[in-house]
Short mmCIF file of N, CA, C and O in Angstrom, two decimals:
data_model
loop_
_atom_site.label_atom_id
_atom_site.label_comp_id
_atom_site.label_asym_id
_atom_site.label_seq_id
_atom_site.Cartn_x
_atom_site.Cartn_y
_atom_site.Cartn_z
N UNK L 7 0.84 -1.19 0.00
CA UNK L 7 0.00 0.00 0.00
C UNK L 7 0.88 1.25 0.00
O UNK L 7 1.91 1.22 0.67
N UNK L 8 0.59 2.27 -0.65
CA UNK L 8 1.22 3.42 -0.82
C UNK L 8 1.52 4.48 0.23
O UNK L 8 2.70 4.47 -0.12
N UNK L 9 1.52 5.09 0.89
CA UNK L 9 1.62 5.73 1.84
C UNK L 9 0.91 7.51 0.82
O UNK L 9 0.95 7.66 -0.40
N UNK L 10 0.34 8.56 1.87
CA UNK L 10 0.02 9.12 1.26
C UNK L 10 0.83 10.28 1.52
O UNK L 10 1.01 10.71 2.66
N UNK L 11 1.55 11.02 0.01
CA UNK L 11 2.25 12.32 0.48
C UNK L 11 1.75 13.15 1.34
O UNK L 11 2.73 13.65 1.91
N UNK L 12 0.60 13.68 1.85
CA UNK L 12 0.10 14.65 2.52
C UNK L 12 -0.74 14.32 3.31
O UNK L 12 -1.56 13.42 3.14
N UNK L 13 -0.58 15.21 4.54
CA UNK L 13 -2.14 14.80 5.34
C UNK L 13 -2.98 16.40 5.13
O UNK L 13 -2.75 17.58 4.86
N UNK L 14 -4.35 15.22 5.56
CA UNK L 14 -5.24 16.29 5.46
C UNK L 14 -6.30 15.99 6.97
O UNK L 14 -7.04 15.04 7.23
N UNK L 15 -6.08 16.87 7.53
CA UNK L 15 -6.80 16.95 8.72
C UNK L 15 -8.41 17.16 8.85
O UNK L 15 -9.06 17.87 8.08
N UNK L 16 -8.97 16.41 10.01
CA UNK L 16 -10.20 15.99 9.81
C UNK L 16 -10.86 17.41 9.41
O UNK L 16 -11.65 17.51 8.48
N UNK L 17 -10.38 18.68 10.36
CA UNK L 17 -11.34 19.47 9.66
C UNK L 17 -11.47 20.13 8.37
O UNK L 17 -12.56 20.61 8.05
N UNK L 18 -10.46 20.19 7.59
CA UNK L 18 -10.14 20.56 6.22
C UNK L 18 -11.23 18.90 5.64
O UNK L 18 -12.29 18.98 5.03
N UNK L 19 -10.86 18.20 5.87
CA UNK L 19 -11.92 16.95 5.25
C UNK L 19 -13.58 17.32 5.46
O UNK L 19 -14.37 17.41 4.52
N UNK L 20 -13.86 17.49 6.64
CA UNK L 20 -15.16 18.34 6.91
C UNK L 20 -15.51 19.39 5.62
O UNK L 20 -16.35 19.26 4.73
N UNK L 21 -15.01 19.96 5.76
CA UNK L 21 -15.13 21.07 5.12
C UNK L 21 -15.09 20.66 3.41
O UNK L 21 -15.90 21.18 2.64
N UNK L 22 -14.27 19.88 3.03
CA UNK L 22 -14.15 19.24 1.48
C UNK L 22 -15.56 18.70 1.61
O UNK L 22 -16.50 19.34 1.12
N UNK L 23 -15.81 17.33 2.36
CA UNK L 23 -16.95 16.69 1.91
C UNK L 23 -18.00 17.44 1.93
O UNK L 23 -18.99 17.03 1.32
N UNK L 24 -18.07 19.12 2.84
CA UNK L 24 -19.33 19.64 2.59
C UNK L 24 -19.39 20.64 1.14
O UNK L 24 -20.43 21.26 0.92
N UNK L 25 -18.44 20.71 0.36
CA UNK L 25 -18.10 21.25 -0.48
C UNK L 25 -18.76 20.70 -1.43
O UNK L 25 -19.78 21.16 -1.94
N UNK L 26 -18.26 19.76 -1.68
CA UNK L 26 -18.63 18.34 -2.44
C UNK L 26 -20.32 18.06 -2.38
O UNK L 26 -20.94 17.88 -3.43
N UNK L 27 -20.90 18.05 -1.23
CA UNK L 27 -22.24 18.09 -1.06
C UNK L 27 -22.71 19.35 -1.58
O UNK L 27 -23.37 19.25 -2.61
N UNK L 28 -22.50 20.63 -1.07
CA UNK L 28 -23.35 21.75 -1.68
C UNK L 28 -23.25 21.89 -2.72
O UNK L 28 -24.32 22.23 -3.22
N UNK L 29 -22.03 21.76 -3.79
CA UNK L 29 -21.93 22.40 -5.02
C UNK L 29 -22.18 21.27 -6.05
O UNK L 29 -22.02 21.37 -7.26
N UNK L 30 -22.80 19.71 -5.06
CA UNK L 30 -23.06 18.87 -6.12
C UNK L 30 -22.07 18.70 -7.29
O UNK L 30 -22.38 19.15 -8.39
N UNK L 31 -20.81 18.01 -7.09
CA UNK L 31 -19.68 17.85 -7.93
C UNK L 31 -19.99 16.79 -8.42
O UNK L 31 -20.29 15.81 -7.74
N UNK L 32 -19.96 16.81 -9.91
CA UNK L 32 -20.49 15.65 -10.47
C UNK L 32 -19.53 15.01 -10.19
O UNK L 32 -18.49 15.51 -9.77
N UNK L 33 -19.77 13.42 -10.43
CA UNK L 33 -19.24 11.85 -10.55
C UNK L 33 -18.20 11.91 -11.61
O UNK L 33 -18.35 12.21 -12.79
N UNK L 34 -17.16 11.59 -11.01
CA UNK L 34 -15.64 11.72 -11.96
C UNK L 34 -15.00 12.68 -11.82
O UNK L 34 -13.89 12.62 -12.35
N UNK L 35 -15.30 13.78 -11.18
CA UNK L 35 -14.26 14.70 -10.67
C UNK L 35 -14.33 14.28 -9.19
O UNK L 35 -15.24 14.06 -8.39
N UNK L 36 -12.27 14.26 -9.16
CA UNK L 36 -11.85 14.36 -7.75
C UNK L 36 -11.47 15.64 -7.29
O UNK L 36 -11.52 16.65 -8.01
N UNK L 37 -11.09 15.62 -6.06
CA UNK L 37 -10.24 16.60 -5.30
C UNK L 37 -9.01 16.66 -6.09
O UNK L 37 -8.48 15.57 -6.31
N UNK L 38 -8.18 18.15 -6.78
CA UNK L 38 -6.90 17.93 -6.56
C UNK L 38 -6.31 18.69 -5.96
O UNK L 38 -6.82 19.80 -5.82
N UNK L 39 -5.23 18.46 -5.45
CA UNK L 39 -4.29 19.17 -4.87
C UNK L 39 -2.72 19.45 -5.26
O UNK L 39 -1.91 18.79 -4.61
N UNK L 40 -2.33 20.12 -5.99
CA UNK L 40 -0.83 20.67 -6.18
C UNK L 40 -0.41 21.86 -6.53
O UNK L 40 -0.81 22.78 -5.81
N UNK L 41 0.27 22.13 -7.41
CA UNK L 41 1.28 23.13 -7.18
C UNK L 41 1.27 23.97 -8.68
O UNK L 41 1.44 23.57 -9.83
N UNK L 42 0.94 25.52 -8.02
CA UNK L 42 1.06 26.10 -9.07
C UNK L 42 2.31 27.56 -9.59
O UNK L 42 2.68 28.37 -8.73
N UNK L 43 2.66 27.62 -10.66
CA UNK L 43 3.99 27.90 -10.87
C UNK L 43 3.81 29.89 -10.06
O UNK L 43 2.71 30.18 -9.60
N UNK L 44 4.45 30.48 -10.03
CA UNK L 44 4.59 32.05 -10.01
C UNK L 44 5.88 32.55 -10.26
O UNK L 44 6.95 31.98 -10.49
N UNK L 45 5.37 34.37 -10.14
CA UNK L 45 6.46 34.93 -10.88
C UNK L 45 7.91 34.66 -10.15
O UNK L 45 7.84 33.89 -9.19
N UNK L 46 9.09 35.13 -10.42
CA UNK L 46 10.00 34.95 -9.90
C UNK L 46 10.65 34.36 -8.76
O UNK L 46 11.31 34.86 -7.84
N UNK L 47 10.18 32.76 -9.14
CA UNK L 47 10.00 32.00 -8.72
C UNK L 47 9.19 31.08 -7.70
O UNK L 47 9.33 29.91 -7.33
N UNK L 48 8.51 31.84 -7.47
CA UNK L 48 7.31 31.22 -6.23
C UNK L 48 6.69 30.79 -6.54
O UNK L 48 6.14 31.45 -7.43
N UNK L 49 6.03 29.43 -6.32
CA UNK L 49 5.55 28.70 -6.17
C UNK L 49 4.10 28.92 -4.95
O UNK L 49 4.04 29.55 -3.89
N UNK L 50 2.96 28.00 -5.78
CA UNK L 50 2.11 28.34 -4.49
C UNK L 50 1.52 26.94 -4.65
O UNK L 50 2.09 25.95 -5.10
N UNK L 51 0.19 27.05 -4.16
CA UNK L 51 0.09 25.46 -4.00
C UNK L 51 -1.88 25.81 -4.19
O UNK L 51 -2.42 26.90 -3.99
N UNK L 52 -2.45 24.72 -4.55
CA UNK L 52 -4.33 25.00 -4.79
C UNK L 52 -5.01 23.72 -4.66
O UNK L 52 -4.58 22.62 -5.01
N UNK L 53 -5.93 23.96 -4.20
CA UNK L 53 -7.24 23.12 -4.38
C UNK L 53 -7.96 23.16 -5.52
O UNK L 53 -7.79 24.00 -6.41
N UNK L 54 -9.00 22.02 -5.55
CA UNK L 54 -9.93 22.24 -6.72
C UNK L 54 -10.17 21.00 -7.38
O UNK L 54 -9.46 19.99 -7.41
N UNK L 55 -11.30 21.24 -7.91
CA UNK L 55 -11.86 19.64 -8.74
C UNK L 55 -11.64 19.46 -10.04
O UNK L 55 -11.70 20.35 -10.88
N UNK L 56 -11.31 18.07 -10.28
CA UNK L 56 -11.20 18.08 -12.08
C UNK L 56 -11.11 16.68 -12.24
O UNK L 56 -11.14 15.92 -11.27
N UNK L 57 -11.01 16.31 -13.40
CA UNK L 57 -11.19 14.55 -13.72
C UNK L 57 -9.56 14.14 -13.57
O UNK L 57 -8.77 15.08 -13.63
N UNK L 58 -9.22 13.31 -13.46
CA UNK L 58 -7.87 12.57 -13.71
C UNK L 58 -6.83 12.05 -14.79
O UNK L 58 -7.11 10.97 -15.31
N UNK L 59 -5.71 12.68 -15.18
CA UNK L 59 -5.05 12.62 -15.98
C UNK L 59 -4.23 11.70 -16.36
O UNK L 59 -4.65 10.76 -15.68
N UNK L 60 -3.26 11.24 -17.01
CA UNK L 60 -2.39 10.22 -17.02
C UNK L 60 -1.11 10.54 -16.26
O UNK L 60 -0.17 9.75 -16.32
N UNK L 61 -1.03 11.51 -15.65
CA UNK L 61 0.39 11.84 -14.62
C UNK L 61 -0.33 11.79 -13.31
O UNK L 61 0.42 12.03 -12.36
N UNK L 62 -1.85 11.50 -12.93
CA UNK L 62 -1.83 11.23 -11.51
C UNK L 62 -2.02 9.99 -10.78
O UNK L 62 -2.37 8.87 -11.13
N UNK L 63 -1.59 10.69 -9.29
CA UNK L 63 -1.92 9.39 -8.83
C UNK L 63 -3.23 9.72 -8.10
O UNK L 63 -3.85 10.78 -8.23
N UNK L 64 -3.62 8.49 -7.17
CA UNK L 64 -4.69 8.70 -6.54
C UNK L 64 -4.88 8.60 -5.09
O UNK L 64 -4.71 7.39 -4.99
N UNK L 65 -5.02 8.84 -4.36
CA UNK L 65 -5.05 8.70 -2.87
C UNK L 65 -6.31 9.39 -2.17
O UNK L 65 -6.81 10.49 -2.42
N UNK L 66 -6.81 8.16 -0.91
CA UNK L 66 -7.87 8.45 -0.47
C UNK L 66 -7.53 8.67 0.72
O UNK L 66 -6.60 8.05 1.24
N UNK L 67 -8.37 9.79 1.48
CA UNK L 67 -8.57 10.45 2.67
C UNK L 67 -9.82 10.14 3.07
O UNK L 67 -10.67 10.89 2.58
N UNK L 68 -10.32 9.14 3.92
CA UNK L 68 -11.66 8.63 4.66
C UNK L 68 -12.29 8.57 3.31
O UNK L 68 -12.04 7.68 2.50
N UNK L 69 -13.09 9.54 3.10
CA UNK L 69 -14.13 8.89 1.82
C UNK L 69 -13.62 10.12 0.65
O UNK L 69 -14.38 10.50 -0.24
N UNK L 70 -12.44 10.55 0.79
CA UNK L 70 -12.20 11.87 -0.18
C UNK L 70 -10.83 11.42 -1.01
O UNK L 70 -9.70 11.16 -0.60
N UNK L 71 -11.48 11.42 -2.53
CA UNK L 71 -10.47 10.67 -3.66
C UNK L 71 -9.77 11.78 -3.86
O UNK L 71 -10.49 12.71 -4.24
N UNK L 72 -8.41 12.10 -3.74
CA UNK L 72 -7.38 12.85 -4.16
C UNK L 72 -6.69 12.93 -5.32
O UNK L 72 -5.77 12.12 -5.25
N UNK L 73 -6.69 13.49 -6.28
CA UNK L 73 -5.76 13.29 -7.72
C UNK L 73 -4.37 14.18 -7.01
O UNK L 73 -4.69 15.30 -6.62
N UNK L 74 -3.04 13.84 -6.82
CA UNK L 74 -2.06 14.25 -7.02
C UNK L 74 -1.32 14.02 -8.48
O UNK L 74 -1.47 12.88 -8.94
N UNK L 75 -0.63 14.85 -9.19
CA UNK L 75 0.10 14.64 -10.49
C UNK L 75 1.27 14.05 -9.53
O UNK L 75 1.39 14.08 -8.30
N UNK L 76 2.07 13.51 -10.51
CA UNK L 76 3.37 12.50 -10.03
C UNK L 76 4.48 13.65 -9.89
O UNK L 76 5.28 13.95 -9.01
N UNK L 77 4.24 14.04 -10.87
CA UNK L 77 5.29 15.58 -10.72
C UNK L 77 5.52 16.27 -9.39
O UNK L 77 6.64 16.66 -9.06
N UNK L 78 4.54 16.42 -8.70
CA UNK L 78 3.96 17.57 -7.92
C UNK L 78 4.26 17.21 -6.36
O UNK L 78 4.20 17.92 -5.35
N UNK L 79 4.66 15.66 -6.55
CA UNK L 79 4.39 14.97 -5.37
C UNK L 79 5.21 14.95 -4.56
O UNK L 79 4.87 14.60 -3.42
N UNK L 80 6.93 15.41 -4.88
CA UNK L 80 8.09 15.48 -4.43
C UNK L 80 7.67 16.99 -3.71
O UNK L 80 7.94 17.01 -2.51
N UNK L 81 7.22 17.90 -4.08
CA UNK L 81 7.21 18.81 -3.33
C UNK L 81 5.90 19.17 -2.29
O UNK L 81 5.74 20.21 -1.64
N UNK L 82 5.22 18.24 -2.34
CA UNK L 82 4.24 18.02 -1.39
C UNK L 82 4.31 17.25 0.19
O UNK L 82 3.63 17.36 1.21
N UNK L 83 5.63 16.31 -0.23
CA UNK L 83 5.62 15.51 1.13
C UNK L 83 5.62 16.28 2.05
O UNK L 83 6.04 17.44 2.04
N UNK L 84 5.03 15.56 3.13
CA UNK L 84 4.76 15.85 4.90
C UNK L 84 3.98 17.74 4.72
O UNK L 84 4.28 18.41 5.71
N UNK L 85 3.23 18.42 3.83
CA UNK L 85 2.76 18.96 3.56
C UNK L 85 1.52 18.66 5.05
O UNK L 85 1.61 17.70 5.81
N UNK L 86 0.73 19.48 5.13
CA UNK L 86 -0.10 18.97 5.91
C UNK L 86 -1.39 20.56 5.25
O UNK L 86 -1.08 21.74 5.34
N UNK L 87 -2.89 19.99 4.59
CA UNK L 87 -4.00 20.88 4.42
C UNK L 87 -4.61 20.70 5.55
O UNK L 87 -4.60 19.64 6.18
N UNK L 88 -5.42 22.16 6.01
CA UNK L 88 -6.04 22.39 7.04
C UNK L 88 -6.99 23.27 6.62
O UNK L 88 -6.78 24.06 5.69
N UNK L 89 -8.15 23.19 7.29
CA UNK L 89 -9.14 24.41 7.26
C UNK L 89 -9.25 25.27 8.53
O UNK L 89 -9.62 24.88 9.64
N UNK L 90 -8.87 26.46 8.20
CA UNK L 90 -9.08 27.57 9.27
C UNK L 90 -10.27 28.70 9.40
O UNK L 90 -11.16 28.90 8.57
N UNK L 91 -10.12 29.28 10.43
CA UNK L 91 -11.53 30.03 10.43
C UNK L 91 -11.08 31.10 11.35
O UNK L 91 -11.07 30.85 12.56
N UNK L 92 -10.67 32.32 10.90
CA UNK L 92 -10.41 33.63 12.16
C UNK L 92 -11.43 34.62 11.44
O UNK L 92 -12.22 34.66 10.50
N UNK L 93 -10.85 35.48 12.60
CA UNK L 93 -12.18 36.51 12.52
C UNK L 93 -12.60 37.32 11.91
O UNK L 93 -13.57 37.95 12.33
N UNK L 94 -12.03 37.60 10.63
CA UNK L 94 -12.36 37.94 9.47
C UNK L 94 -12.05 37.11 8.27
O UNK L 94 -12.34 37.68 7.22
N UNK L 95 -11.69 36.27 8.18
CA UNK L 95 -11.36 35.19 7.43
C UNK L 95 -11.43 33.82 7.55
O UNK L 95 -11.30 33.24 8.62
N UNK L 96 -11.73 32.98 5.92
CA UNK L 96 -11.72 31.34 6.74
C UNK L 96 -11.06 30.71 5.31
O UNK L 96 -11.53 31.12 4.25
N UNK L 97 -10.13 29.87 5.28
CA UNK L 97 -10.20 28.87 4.11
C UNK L 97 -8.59 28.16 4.71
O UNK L 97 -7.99 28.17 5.78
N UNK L 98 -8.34 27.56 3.26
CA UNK L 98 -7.70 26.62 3.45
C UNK L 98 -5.98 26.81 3.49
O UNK L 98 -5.51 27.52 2.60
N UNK L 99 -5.21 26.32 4.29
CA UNK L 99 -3.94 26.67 4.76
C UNK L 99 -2.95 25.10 3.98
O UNK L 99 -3.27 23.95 3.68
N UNK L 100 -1.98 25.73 3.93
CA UNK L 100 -1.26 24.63 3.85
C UNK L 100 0.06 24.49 4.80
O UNK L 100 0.63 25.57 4.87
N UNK L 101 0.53 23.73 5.36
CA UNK L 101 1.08 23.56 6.55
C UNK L 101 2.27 22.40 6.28
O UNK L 101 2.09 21.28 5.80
N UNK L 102 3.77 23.09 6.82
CA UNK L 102 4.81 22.33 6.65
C UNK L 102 5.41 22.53 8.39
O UNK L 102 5.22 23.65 8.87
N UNK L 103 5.94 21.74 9.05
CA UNK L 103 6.31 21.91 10.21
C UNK L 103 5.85 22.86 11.23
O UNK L 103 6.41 23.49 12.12
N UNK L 104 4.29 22.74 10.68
CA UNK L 104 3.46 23.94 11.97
C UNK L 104 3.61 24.95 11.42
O UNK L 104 2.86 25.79 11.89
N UNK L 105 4.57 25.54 10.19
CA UNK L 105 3.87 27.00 9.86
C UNK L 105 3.19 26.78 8.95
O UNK L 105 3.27 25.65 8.47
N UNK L 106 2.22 27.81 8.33
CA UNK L 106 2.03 27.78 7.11
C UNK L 106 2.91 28.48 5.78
O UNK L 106 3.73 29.40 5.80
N UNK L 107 2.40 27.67 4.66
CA UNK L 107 3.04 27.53 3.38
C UNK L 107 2.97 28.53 2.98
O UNK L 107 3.59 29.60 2.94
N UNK L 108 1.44 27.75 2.42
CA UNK L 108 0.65 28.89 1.08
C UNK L 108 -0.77 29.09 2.01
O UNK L 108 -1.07 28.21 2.81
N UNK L 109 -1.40 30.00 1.91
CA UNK L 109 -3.18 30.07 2.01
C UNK L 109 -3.66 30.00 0.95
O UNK L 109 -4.89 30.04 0.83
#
């Protein structure tokens, strides 16, 4: 069995599967999660749904199908998604040794 590059914490999962419920995501799109390029050099990282390509892999979180690209995956390890909620703001964090990444 594979081990999965990233965790995703129960409440960021909460929050996906209710996603998934309200916006009625059709059948065949998963969750993905990786990495998107920026200017001079930065890198950020995203959520979001889409069907599955021939560079991903797949990994499940309780009942939540993950598309990672194979590419993407080296810079994802021990990554950790979270959902946050302060007091003027709420969404999703990404988390490497307790700080955050990207929002």
């Amino acid at each position: 069995m594979e081990i999965n590059p990233i965790k995703i914490t129960e409440r960021a999962l909460a929050e996906i599967e209710g996603i998934i419920s309200q916006k009625k995501i059709p059948e065949g799109y998963f969750l993905r999660i990786g990495m998107k390029g920026g200017g001079c050099g930065a890198a950020g990282f995203f959520l979001g749904f889409d069907t599955p390509t021939e560079h991903d892999k797949k990994f499940i979180f309780e009942e939540v199908e993950v598309l990672i690209d194979k590419r993407h995956i080296m810079y994802l390890l021990d990554m950790h998604v979270d959902f946050e909620e302060r007091k003027d703001e709420q969404g999703f964090v990404f988390l490497k040794n307790d700080k955050v990444v990207k929002e």
